[in-house]
Every structure is written in C-alpha cells, then in structure tokens.
C-alpha cells in the first residue's frame, strides 16, 4: 500500500453515498427493542434519518469541526448519529456507556463538546451530573434511564426537520473522530483519526476477509472501542452488509441466533462464556468423545454451533486481549478457526491480523498491508502504519512521546516475531513486575497457561516486591455452582493444585506461583475492575487486595479460598 493508492480511496461518507443510492432498499440494520419488537432499516431509511438529524445539527450554527459526543450502548441510532455528525461537518467523540459522571465530564471538558447523543444508558442520573449545562442533548428512541425530556428526542427531530440535500465531501486529511482510550490506568487520551485512516481500515479489511454485502454481523461490543467500530461501522459503510444489534444482556443469545452472523468479532471473555454455556449442557469429556466419532461428529458440531447461533460463521476473530491456547484448541474441535488480531486506538486497530490457514497458537498474525513492525532493544513492539493517529487531542507533548524518531508507534507491549513475521505479545512493559529477589516476571504467559484449566474464568498473576508471584483467580459459573459442598470444594481444590504443579513445572524458579487464591468477588465493569472491553485493570485489582497479600503468603496451602473483599 503506497500513498498513491491511499489518495484514490473513498472517504467513509463517499462510501455511504454509494450505499444510499446503490443499495437503497437493502436492509442495513436490524434493531430489537425491549418490548420484543424488531425494526429493520433500509439504507434509504438510514440516509433519511441521518440527513434529518444532520439538518438539526446544522441549525445549531456551530463552528465547523465542532466536537459532538456519542454515548449509548450499541444500536442503529449510534451509527446513524455518527453519520449525521459527519454530514453536518463535525467531529464525533464516542464515550463508553459505562463511564461515571466524573469520567464523562473529563472527556466532555477536554474535547470541548458542544452537543451529545445519549441513549440506552443504565445510570443517567450519575452520567448527567458530569454533563455541563451548555451541552445540547439528543436522546435516542430506545428503552433507557435517559428521560425523554433530558433533551430533544430523535423522533422529534425527524418530524421537525427536512433531510439535508447536500452531500458534503470531506478530504481524506480532515479529522473524523476523536477516540478517548478506555485504558487500564490513568486519564483517557483523545486519539485523533482522519477520514484517511478510516478509508485504509475499511478498504484493506474487506480484501483480507472477502467481505461482501451478503455478510451479516452482530454488534454488541462497545462502538466506542476502535476495534468494534472498525469491524462493524466502517467496514459496513465500505461493503454494505447487514448489521444486527442486541437489545440487552438477557436477550443476547436470542439476538445472536437471530443474526446467525457470517463474521463474528469477540474478546476472549466472550469466547470463554460461549464455551461455558456449552459445557453446562454437556461435559467437555463427553463432547470431545462424541466429536471423535465419525458417524456423529458432524451432527454434534452442527447442533452445538446452531445452539450458539454460529452455524453460518465463516470468519471468527478475537482481539483486545490474549486468547488462551486451550480456548483456541477447543473451538478448533468444533471446526472454528479463531483468527487473532492486534491493534490499538492509536492505529485504529490497523496493525496485525491472522490470515486463514496461517494461525500459530499464541501469535496475533502478521502485519497488514503497509504496516511495518519491529522490536526495540528492550523488546517493545514498534509499529509504523498508514493508519496512525495524527496525535492526541490538545496533548502535543504526549503526541511526541507516542512515536520514536523513525515514526514508529511505541505500543508499550513486549513481543516476539517469528520467521513468517507473525507477532506474539508476551506482555505489557508496565505489567512486568520485579519480585523482592530482584527478578522480573511477565504475567501474561503464565496467565495463559493457568487458563487451560476450564474451572478458571479470570486470572491475574501479581507479585511486585513479593518473594514469589501469586495468582488471583475467579471461578466460572459452573465451578461456582459445583463448589457448594465441602466434597465439591475439595475436588476443585485438587484440580487447581494439579494445574499449579503442572504450570510451575514449566516456569523458571523465580516465576513459580507460590499461592493460587480463589477470590470470592467477581471482577466486572460495574465494580471498576475491568475495562469496557473486559480486560482486567491490574493495578486497581492489586490495590483492592493489597491488605490480604501478606496473610495469603503466610498460609501453607498452595490453593486458598478467600472471603469477599469488595
């Protein structure tokens, strides 16, 4: 990919205009509602909605390039609002729907947002406390804690405004969006991306995965996250496929079976949840036995995949965090090759991807077209990509620190590169800790090995300034149910002790886990221990359990059952 090729690319709005005219009657969105009803939007209807809302935004007489926030769980109106923002000549600022009022205020103040779309939020009173009075609020027509009188309603706009007839054509170098990083620590930074970056992502992804208008996707991971936005919204604009949405966590299974996606992107926690749901119905040992029987294996695979809604799946992708080897192997027995990818907000997730048939367990694929990857002397992964951010909004010093002298993004990840150019992430530079013996430990590879025990749902290996590392774990739902009697608890303990011995046998002396602690608390987004993309906030987790560590280290048992802390 060279500059000449990039200069000929269409912007996301140009791609939208093509869908508007060439696929006017094709279904664009399938949107379920809390009352059980379902509404489908054609591309023509999407265009009509977006153009009417754009007319309202134009009527506000804002400065061109004003920042307009988007805060909602995923729905058709989220993407239509994004299109309206661009049609009106402004810049979208997505905000994670789970953030607190204080965090929302930081982003709104820092971005200088003038208006905000809000819908499908669980705690509007808290969020509203962080919204400055001058910001105009537009509410989505969805079941939500956001009251209809919080601002002007979406349907009110549709009734009051005619669609704009103009079709603005921003240049590739115009700023399209500012994405505030979710981060596991620190103040979020506003990552600026131009229409050029969106075009690169939209064009190249389709070529790699043979995306077409016949594909189907389910959108459920936060659209405020760059990977979901790239995989769902941007690719849809360039290829015109149908997107389904999920109304709630309770209806997710039904929504997935309705969509029966041909392409599905998930973070490791979701792939793990799917597996656990299957294993609650049929023990893994029996499932694996049936899958080895020639006469029934095909029927069993189809039944399992159909029950999950994945029987039409042709491309399965995982990202945002490492996927355990055991999970990859388990899905392979069902005929699903999970392709891992790697990217970050700063390159609009345009970095590495696994090609079908080129998977290597533990690796996140090879560089995408136009991407160059190398390692620093310290082993840090350095990325040069045509989709690199133009910098952090209003943060010139941080922007300068992001790139090295040759224009490579400093990712903060440690990695290895094999002979085929495939990348393996071995941990975060900031996550590597030093024990009291002066030895350094990378937790991620150890966590991957522990997760091969299917009783374990989440794990965090820690141990800064301890003689030896400690593994904090939570149990999966099935194991929690199975640990209610002393006999069952003893059986689970023995299984974990076996896993601990097995994993420790593969580790260097200074890496060996001294204690495995089964914590009684669940790590969730709501209690602040996980990011919106379901990654553990390691630093906050360590702070939460800091007072217990000395007590746990004094215990002689290798596996401990802890009482609740949170």
XYZ file of C-alpha atoms in Angstrom:
566
model
C 0.000 0.000 0.000
C 1.508 3.319 -1.089
C 0.471 6.969 -0.934
C -0.841 6.924 -4.495
C -3.178 4.036 -3.664
C -4.352 5.744 -0.476
C -5.035 9.033 -2.281
C -7.543 7.246 -4.530
C -9.532 5.800 -1.622
C -13.073 6.942 -0.867
C -13.892 8.556 2.460
C -16.428 6.880 4.751
C -19.027 9.442 3.640
C -18.330 8.728 -0.038
C -18.857 5.034 0.722
C -22.117 5.906 2.483
C -23.402 7.814 -0.551
C -22.819 4.714 -2.684
C -24.857 2.563 -0.264
C -27.567 5.231 -0.182
C -28.050 5.055 -3.948
C -26.973 1.551 -4.991
C -28.418 -0.407 -2.031
C -31.311 1.884 -1.109
C -33.776 -0.959 -0.468
C -31.331 -3.429 1.090
C -31.594 -3.991 4.850
C -28.909 -2.055 6.687
C -29.826 -2.500 10.373
C -31.960 -4.907 12.407
C -32.798 -3.269 15.730
C -34.583 -5.146 18.561
C -36.432 -3.261 21.311
C -37.131 -4.028 24.966
C -40.808 -4.803 24.285
C -39.798 -7.631 21.940
C -40.482 -5.746 18.725
C -37.934 -5.578 15.921
C -37.404 -2.827 13.389
C -35.431 -3.075 10.180
C -33.892 -0.051 8.484
C -33.038 0.024 4.798
C -30.112 2.085 3.570
C -32.617 4.636 2.249
C -34.226 4.929 5.694
C -30.827 5.227 7.363
C -29.929 8.025 4.963
C -33.219 9.807 5.649
C -32.696 9.610 9.430
C -29.066 10.723 9.253
C -29.828 13.611 6.901
C -32.704 14.911 9.067
C -30.572 14.761 12.213
C -27.753 16.465 10.292
C -30.216 19.247 9.430
C -30.876 19.737 13.144
C -27.136 19.891 13.884
C -26.662 22.448 11.106
C -29.447 24.546 12.663
C -27.389 24.851 15.859
C -24.976 27.090 13.927
C -21.887 25.523 15.482
C -18.376 26.199 14.252
C -17.345 23.734 11.500
C -15.460 20.831 13.041
C -17.183 21.098 16.424
C -16.942 18.044 18.647
C -20.165 16.141 19.271
C -20.271 13.291 21.789
C -21.937 9.899 21.349
C -22.832 7.935 24.479
C -25.016 4.854 24.255
C -24.938 1.103 24.170
C -24.811 -0.191 20.607
C -27.858 0.470 18.474
C -28.770 1.562 14.961
C -29.123 5.158 16.141
C -25.484 5.250 17.277
C -24.219 4.742 13.731
C -26.894 6.983 12.212
C -25.869 9.725 14.658
C -22.225 9.293 13.670
C -23.201 9.733 10.012
C -25.267 12.814 10.903
C -22.295 14.360 12.691
C -20.115 13.908 9.611
C -22.849 15.132 7.251
C -23.107 18.308 9.342
C -19.349 18.857 9.098
C -18.443 17.970 12.675
C -16.253 15.506 14.594
C -17.655 12.590 16.598
C -16.441 11.829 20.119
C -17.586 8.351 21.261
C -17.877 7.788 25.019
C -18.144 4.385 26.686
C -21.685 3.909 28.046
C -20.421 2.520 31.368
C -18.367 5.547 32.409
C -19.237 7.527 35.527
C -20.332 11.137 35.557
C -16.859 12.239 36.634
C -15.187 10.447 33.708
C -17.798 11.770 31.282
C -17.139 15.311 32.486
C -13.394 14.897 31.914
C -13.964 13.834 28.306
C -16.608 16.459 27.543
C -14.489 19.234 29.031
C -11.277 18.099 27.363
C -12.874 17.647 23.941
C -14.879 20.864 24.167
C -18.010 19.032 23.021
C -20.978 21.217 22.072
C -23.677 18.540 21.888
C -24.232 14.940 22.959
C -26.278 11.997 21.729
C -27.487 9.828 24.624
C -29.430 6.584 24.769
C -29.502 3.048 26.212
C -27.719 4.072 29.421
C -28.230 2.439 32.812
C -27.445 5.299 35.203
C -28.387 8.602 33.608
C -28.595 10.476 36.932
C -24.926 9.746 37.578
C -23.912 10.494 33.991
C -25.980 13.701 33.852
C -24.007 15.073 36.801
C -20.973 15.161 34.511
C -22.662 16.867 31.553
C -22.163 20.667 31.508
C -25.352 22.697 31.242
C -24.445 24.272 27.898
C -24.274 20.931 26.081
C -27.321 20.144 23.955
C -28.593 16.583 24.432
C -30.265 14.468 21.742
C -31.962 11.314 23.058
C -32.340 8.048 21.157
C -35.818 6.426 20.907
C -34.738 3.401 22.963
C -35.603 1.978 26.397
C -33.183 3.759 28.721
C -32.679 5.553 32.015
C -32.372 8.729 29.942
C -35.705 10.578 30.280
C -37.283 11.826 27.073
C -37.237 15.379 28.431
C -33.468 15.298 29.008
C -33.112 16.985 25.640
C -34.620 16.926 22.184
C -35.797 13.487 21.074
C -34.645 11.712 17.924
C -38.208 11.284 16.669
C -38.951 14.952 17.370
C -36.067 15.892 15.092
C -37.318 13.574 12.341
C -40.728 15.243 12.490
C -39.411 18.800 12.585
C -36.572 18.815 10.045
C -36.324 18.026 6.351
C -33.289 15.974 5.286
C -30.335 17.972 4.027
C -29.894 17.549 0.281
C -26.187 18.324 0.236
C -23.629 15.517 0.218
C -20.506 17.013 1.797
C -17.212 15.505 0.689
C -14.533 15.914 3.344
C -10.945 15.345 2.299
C -9.032 12.280 3.428
C -6.956 14.505 5.709
C -9.937 16.016 7.552
C -10.400 14.980 11.180
C -13.273 12.483 11.509
C -13.289 11.355 15.125
C -11.577 11.626 18.498
C -11.488 8.318 20.359
C -10.793 8.505 24.079
C -8.854 5.455 25.202
C -10.523 3.296 27.824
C -7.179 2.430 29.371
C -6.487 0.285 32.421
C -4.873 3.229 34.218
C -4.698 6.986 34.024
C -6.637 9.788 32.358
C -8.042 8.857 28.929
C -6.312 10.452 25.954
C -8.154 11.704 22.870
C -6.804 9.817 19.856
C -7.400 11.789 16.642
C -8.199 9.935 13.407
C -8.769 11.339 9.937
C -11.015 10.073 7.155
C -7.825 8.718 5.569
C -7.351 6.271 8.441
C -10.962 5.135 8.247
C -10.589 4.580 4.498
C -7.477 2.449 4.955
C -9.218 0.275 7.539
C -12.404 -0.066 5.510
C -10.671 -0.877 2.246
C -7.994 -3.311 3.426
C -10.085 -5.364 5.866
C -12.570 -6.295 3.174
C -9.891 -7.532 0.846
C -8.368 -9.738 3.549
C -11.627 -11.392 4.658
C -13.512 -11.257 1.326
C -16.262 -9.143 2.901
C -19.366 -8.593 0.789
C -22.878 -7.164 1.056
C -24.117 -10.711 1.766
C -22.330 -10.879 5.118
C -24.042 -10.404 8.480
C -22.606 -9.115 11.738
C -23.894 -8.706 15.283
C -22.753 -5.517 17.017
C -22.572 -5.782 20.802
C -19.075 -4.787 21.966
C -18.914 -1.030 22.640
C -18.868 1.002 19.426
C -16.783 3.479 21.407
C -13.984 0.902 21.130
C -11.902 1.218 17.992
C -11.965 -2.487 17.087
C -15.770 -2.781 17.132
C -16.151 0.474 15.275
C -13.721 -0.644 12.593
C -15.155 -4.163 12.302
C -18.814 -3.085 12.273
C -19.436 0.536 11.279
C -16.506 1.332 8.992
C -16.477 -1.995 7.165
C -20.255 -1.842 6.727
C -20.021 1.545 5.013
C -17.497 0.178 2.533
C -19.149 -3.205 1.876
C -22.851 -2.740 2.595
C -23.635 -5.818 4.705
C -26.399 -6.119 7.301
C -25.737 -5.327 10.971
C -27.845 -6.748 13.798
C -27.901 -5.340 17.319
C -28.542 -6.839 20.751
C -31.156 -5.257 22.994
C -29.718 -6.389 26.332
C -27.504 -8.949 28.017
C -30.576 -11.053 28.794
C -31.581 -11.210 25.123
C -28.063 -11.664 23.757
C -28.461 -15.364 22.988
C -31.694 -14.788 21.083
C -30.192 -11.798 19.267
C -27.178 -13.846 18.205
C -29.327 -16.712 16.954
C -31.468 -14.210 15.025
C -28.409 -12.727 13.339
C -26.576 -16.019 12.676
C -23.549 -13.927 11.708
C -21.169 -14.895 8.949
C -18.455 -12.848 10.654
C -18.089 -12.518 14.408
C -15.615 -10.490 16.447
C -15.304 -11.108 20.187
C -12.927 -10.514 23.039
C -11.562 -13.616 24.841
C -14.047 -13.299 27.708
C -16.962 -13.707 25.278
C -15.438 -16.779 23.604
C -14.931 -18.181 27.097
C -18.556 -17.501 28.070
C -19.797 -19.325 24.959
C -17.690 -22.327 25.886
C -19.001 -22.352 29.457
C -22.602 -22.256 28.232
C -21.988 -25.313 26.057
C -20.256 -27.192 28.859
C -23.172 -26.613 31.248
C -25.254 -28.733 28.866
C -22.693 -31.381 28.002
C -19.468 -32.172 29.916
C -16.344 -31.485 27.883
C -15.051 -35.036 28.178
C -18.253 -36.406 26.647
C -18.328 -33.675 23.976
C -14.767 -34.402 22.877
C -15.521 -38.128 22.755
C -18.562 -37.549 20.516
C -16.583 -35.239 18.239
C -14.126 -38.070 17.585
C -16.825 -40.489 16.423
C -17.072 -40.306 12.594
C -20.768 -41.184 12.443
C -21.973 -38.459 14.826
C -19.264 -35.775 14.923
C -20.701 -33.689 12.069
C -24.183 -33.719 13.590
C -22.854 -32.830 17.053
C -20.817 -29.901 15.702
C -23.824 -28.554 13.830
C -26.065 -28.886 16.890
C -23.596 -27.114 19.186
C -22.895 -24.289 16.731
C -26.571 -23.867 15.882
C -27.406 -23.580 19.573
C -24.911 -20.724 19.866
C -26.064 -19.065 16.636
C -22.677 -19.588 14.995
C -23.612 -22.237 12.430
C -23.212 -19.808 9.484
C -19.910 -18.429 10.718
C -17.123 -18.200 8.144
C -14.783 -15.727 9.899
C -14.191 -15.745 13.663
C -11.888 -13.082 15.104
C -10.611 -12.403 18.615
C -8.810 -9.326 19.845
C -8.315 -6.711 22.601
C -6.583 -9.257 24.886
C -4.683 -12.569 24.561
C -6.761 -15.670 23.826
C -5.757 -18.772 25.761
C -4.296 -21.695 23.867
C -6.832 -24.046 25.442
C -9.724 -21.969 24.145
C -8.298 -21.856 20.612
C -7.903 -25.628 20.647
C -11.437 -26.180 21.983
C -13.058 -24.149 19.204
C -10.896 -25.908 16.646
C -12.577 -29.187 17.628
C -15.874 -27.550 16.579
C -14.411 -26.553 13.241
C -13.930 -22.874 14.119
C -10.530 -21.348 13.468
C -10.360 -18.235 15.639
C -8.160 -15.674 13.930
C -6.425 -13.382 16.377
C -5.718 -9.768 15.598
C -3.785 -6.954 17.193
C -4.162 -3.219 17.156
C -4.754 -0.218 19.350
C -6.705 3.013 19.440
C -3.659 4.847 18.130
C -3.689 2.942 14.819
C -7.459 2.383 14.518
C -6.823 -1.348 15.083
C -4.880 -1.440 11.806
C -1.748 -3.386 12.685
C -1.757 -7.206 12.632
C -4.206 -9.934 11.668
C -4.110 -13.685 11.195
C -4.844 -14.970 7.720
C -6.956 -18.117 7.428
C -4.738 -21.183 7.401
C -1.762 -19.268 8.824
C -2.632 -19.409 12.517
C 0.046 -20.078 15.052
C -1.108 -20.579 18.620
C -0.114 -17.643 20.794
C 0.503 -15.288 17.846
C -1.707 -12.412 16.671
C -0.867 -12.640 12.983
C 1.367 -10.779 10.560
C 1.405 -7.093 9.569
C -1.463 -5.739 7.481
C -0.683 -4.127 4.093
C 1.537 -1.078 4.526
C 2.418 -1.915 8.146
C 5.984 -2.425 9.362
C 6.741 -3.976 12.730
C 9.995 -4.283 14.642
C 11.223 -4.716 18.205
C 13.249 -2.215 20.212
C 16.342 -3.240 22.143
C 14.078 -3.674 25.170
C 11.746 -5.949 23.195
C 8.987 -3.339 22.832
C 6.740 -3.756 19.793
C 7.136 -0.763 17.454
C 4.573 -0.225 14.684
C 4.661 2.004 11.609
C 1.233 2.053 9.980
C -0.508 4.199 7.353
C -3.487 4.425 9.736
C -1.532 6.011 12.589
C -3.214 8.723 14.622
C -2.239 12.301 13.874
C -1.773 12.690 17.630
C -3.558 13.118 20.929
C -6.086 15.958 21.001
C -4.686 19.025 22.791
C -1.705 16.978 24.043
C 1.356 17.856 21.884
C 3.891 16.553 24.405
C 2.175 13.178 24.755
C 1.804 13.036 20.964
C 5.546 13.488 20.540
C 6.274 10.709 23.042
C 3.982 8.281 21.206
C 6.338 7.989 18.216
C 10.038 7.161 18.061
C 12.479 9.097 15.893
C 11.624 6.941 12.849
C 7.854 7.426 13.124
C 7.050 4.072 14.763
C 4.324 3.951 17.414
C 5.614 2.890 20.804
C 2.955 0.331 21.725
C 4.047 -0.392 25.289
C 3.755 -4.116 24.541
C 6.583 -6.625 24.633
C 6.679 -9.168 21.858
C 8.427 -11.676 19.649
C 8.400 -12.037 15.850
C 8.742 -15.418 14.127
C 10.286 -16.252 10.760
C 6.968 -15.579 8.959
C 6.626 -12.138 10.522
C 3.889 -13.243 12.905
C 3.795 -11.333 16.170
C 3.479 -12.759 19.650
C 2.598 -10.423 22.517
C 4.380 -11.526 25.686
C 3.049 -8.819 27.987
C 2.867 -5.130 28.725
C 6.075 -3.342 29.639
C 4.260 -1.737 32.569
C 2.783 -5.084 33.692
C 6.137 -6.792 34.110
C 6.944 -6.730 37.821
C 10.031 -7.349 39.941
C 9.944 -9.706 42.919
C 11.715 -8.977 46.202
C 14.517 -11.207 44.904
C 15.185 -8.724 42.098
C 13.844 -10.989 39.344
C 11.442 -9.805 36.625
C 8.221 -11.693 35.848
C 5.941 -11.290 32.794
C 2.443 -12.299 33.976
C 0.632 -12.773 30.638
C 2.265 -16.078 29.526
C 1.713 -17.575 32.986
C -1.939 -16.496 32.977
C -2.419 -18.137 29.593
C -1.192 -21.476 30.959
C -3.380 -21.291 34.060
C -6.468 -20.622 31.928
C -6.140 -24.090 30.402
C -7.999 -25.261 33.499
C -11.629 -24.748 32.470
C -12.696 -24.141 36.067
C -10.844 -20.807 35.969
C -12.712 -17.868 34.436
C -10.372 -14.954 35.206
C -6.791 -14.773 36.411
C -4.346 -12.100 37.462
C -0.747 -13.001 38.274
C 0.868 -10.418 40.535
C 3.791 -10.193 42.918
C 5.737 -6.936 42.872
C 8.091 -6.998 45.892
C 6.882 -10.479 46.929
C 9.352 -13.383 47.191
C 7.290 -15.285 44.589
C 4.272 -14.453 42.388
C 0.655 -15.037 43.435
C -2.210 -15.969 41.104
C -5.619 -14.464 41.863
C -8.434 -16.341 40.133
C -12.207 -16.338 39.828
C -14.161 -19.483 39.035
C -16.533 -19.948 36.131
C -20.257 -20.148 36.798
C -20.337 -23.938 36.549
C -17.467 -24.301 39.034
C -19.111 -21.857 41.448
C -22.264 -23.976 41.468
C -20.172 -27.128 41.876
C -18.283 -25.809 44.930
C -21.171 -25.531 47.367
C -20.407 -28.684 49.366
C -17.108 -29.478 51.142
C -16.639 -32.511 48.904
C -17.066 -30.492 45.717
C -14.815 -27.728 47.014
C -12.125 -30.286 47.814
C -12.408 -31.741 44.307
C -11.973 -28.298 42.705
C -9.038 -27.559 45.041
C -7.299 -30.766 43.985
C -7.820 -29.916 40.319
C -6.335 -26.449 40.818
C -3.388 -27.866 42.760
C -2.718 -30.215 39.856
C -2.828 -27.275 37.433
C -0.499 -25.282 39.684
C 2.052 -28.106 39.803
C 1.823 -28.569 36.046
C 2.286 -24.872 35.263
C 5.051 -24.359 37.828
C 6.969 -27.241 36.261
C 7.263 -25.175 33.059
C 8.412 -21.956 34.769
C 11.788 -20.662 35.850
C 12.412 -20.737 39.584
C 11.662 -17.039 40.116
C 8.385 -17.300 38.123
C 6.844 -20.198 40.053
C 3.465 -19.374 41.621
C 3.599 -19.504 45.424
C -0.156 -19.327 46.005
C -3.296 -19.604 43.933
C -6.058 -17.609 45.614
C -9.704 -18.189 44.669
C -11.303 -14.816 45.312
C -14.996 -14.656 46.133
C -15.525 -11.361 44.322
C -16.470 -11.094 40.666
C -14.375 -8.733 38.540
C -16.729 -6.626 36.470
C -17.013 -3.335 34.631
C -19.523 -2.126 37.228
C -17.146 -2.506 40.177
C -14.303 -0.907 38.246
C -12.068 -3.973 37.993
C -12.463 -4.431 34.235
C -12.286 -2.107 31.257
C -15.265 -1.748 28.881
C -13.532 -4.314 26.649
C -13.389 -6.819 29.541
C -9.688 -6.576 30.322
C -8.619 -6.771 33.962
C -7.476 -3.469 35.466
C -4.389 -4.988 37.011
C -3.266 -2.006 39.096
C -6.706 -1.411 40.622
C -7.096 -5.131 41.299
C -3.765 -5.218 43.132
C -4.803 -2.217 45.230
C -8.117 -3.875 46.125
C -6.419 -6.975 47.538
C -3.194 -5.379 48.833
C -4.116 -5.779 52.514
C -4.695 -9.535 52.055
C -1.434 -10.438 50.312
C 0.721 -10.830 53.478
C -1.919 -13.080 55.062
C -2.163 -15.257 51.959
C 1.606 -15.624 51.690
C 1.780 -16.891 55.284
C -0.663 -19.732 54.602
C 0.933 -23.141 53.916
C -1.706 -24.334 51.424
C -0.888 -23.786 47.730
C -4.573 -23.133 46.881
C -6.618 -20.833 49.109
C -10.319 -19.919 49.200
C -10.644 -16.239 50.090
C -13.575 -14.424 51.660
C -15.098 -11.426 49.842
C -13.068 -8.210 49.894
C -15.151 -5.803 47.805
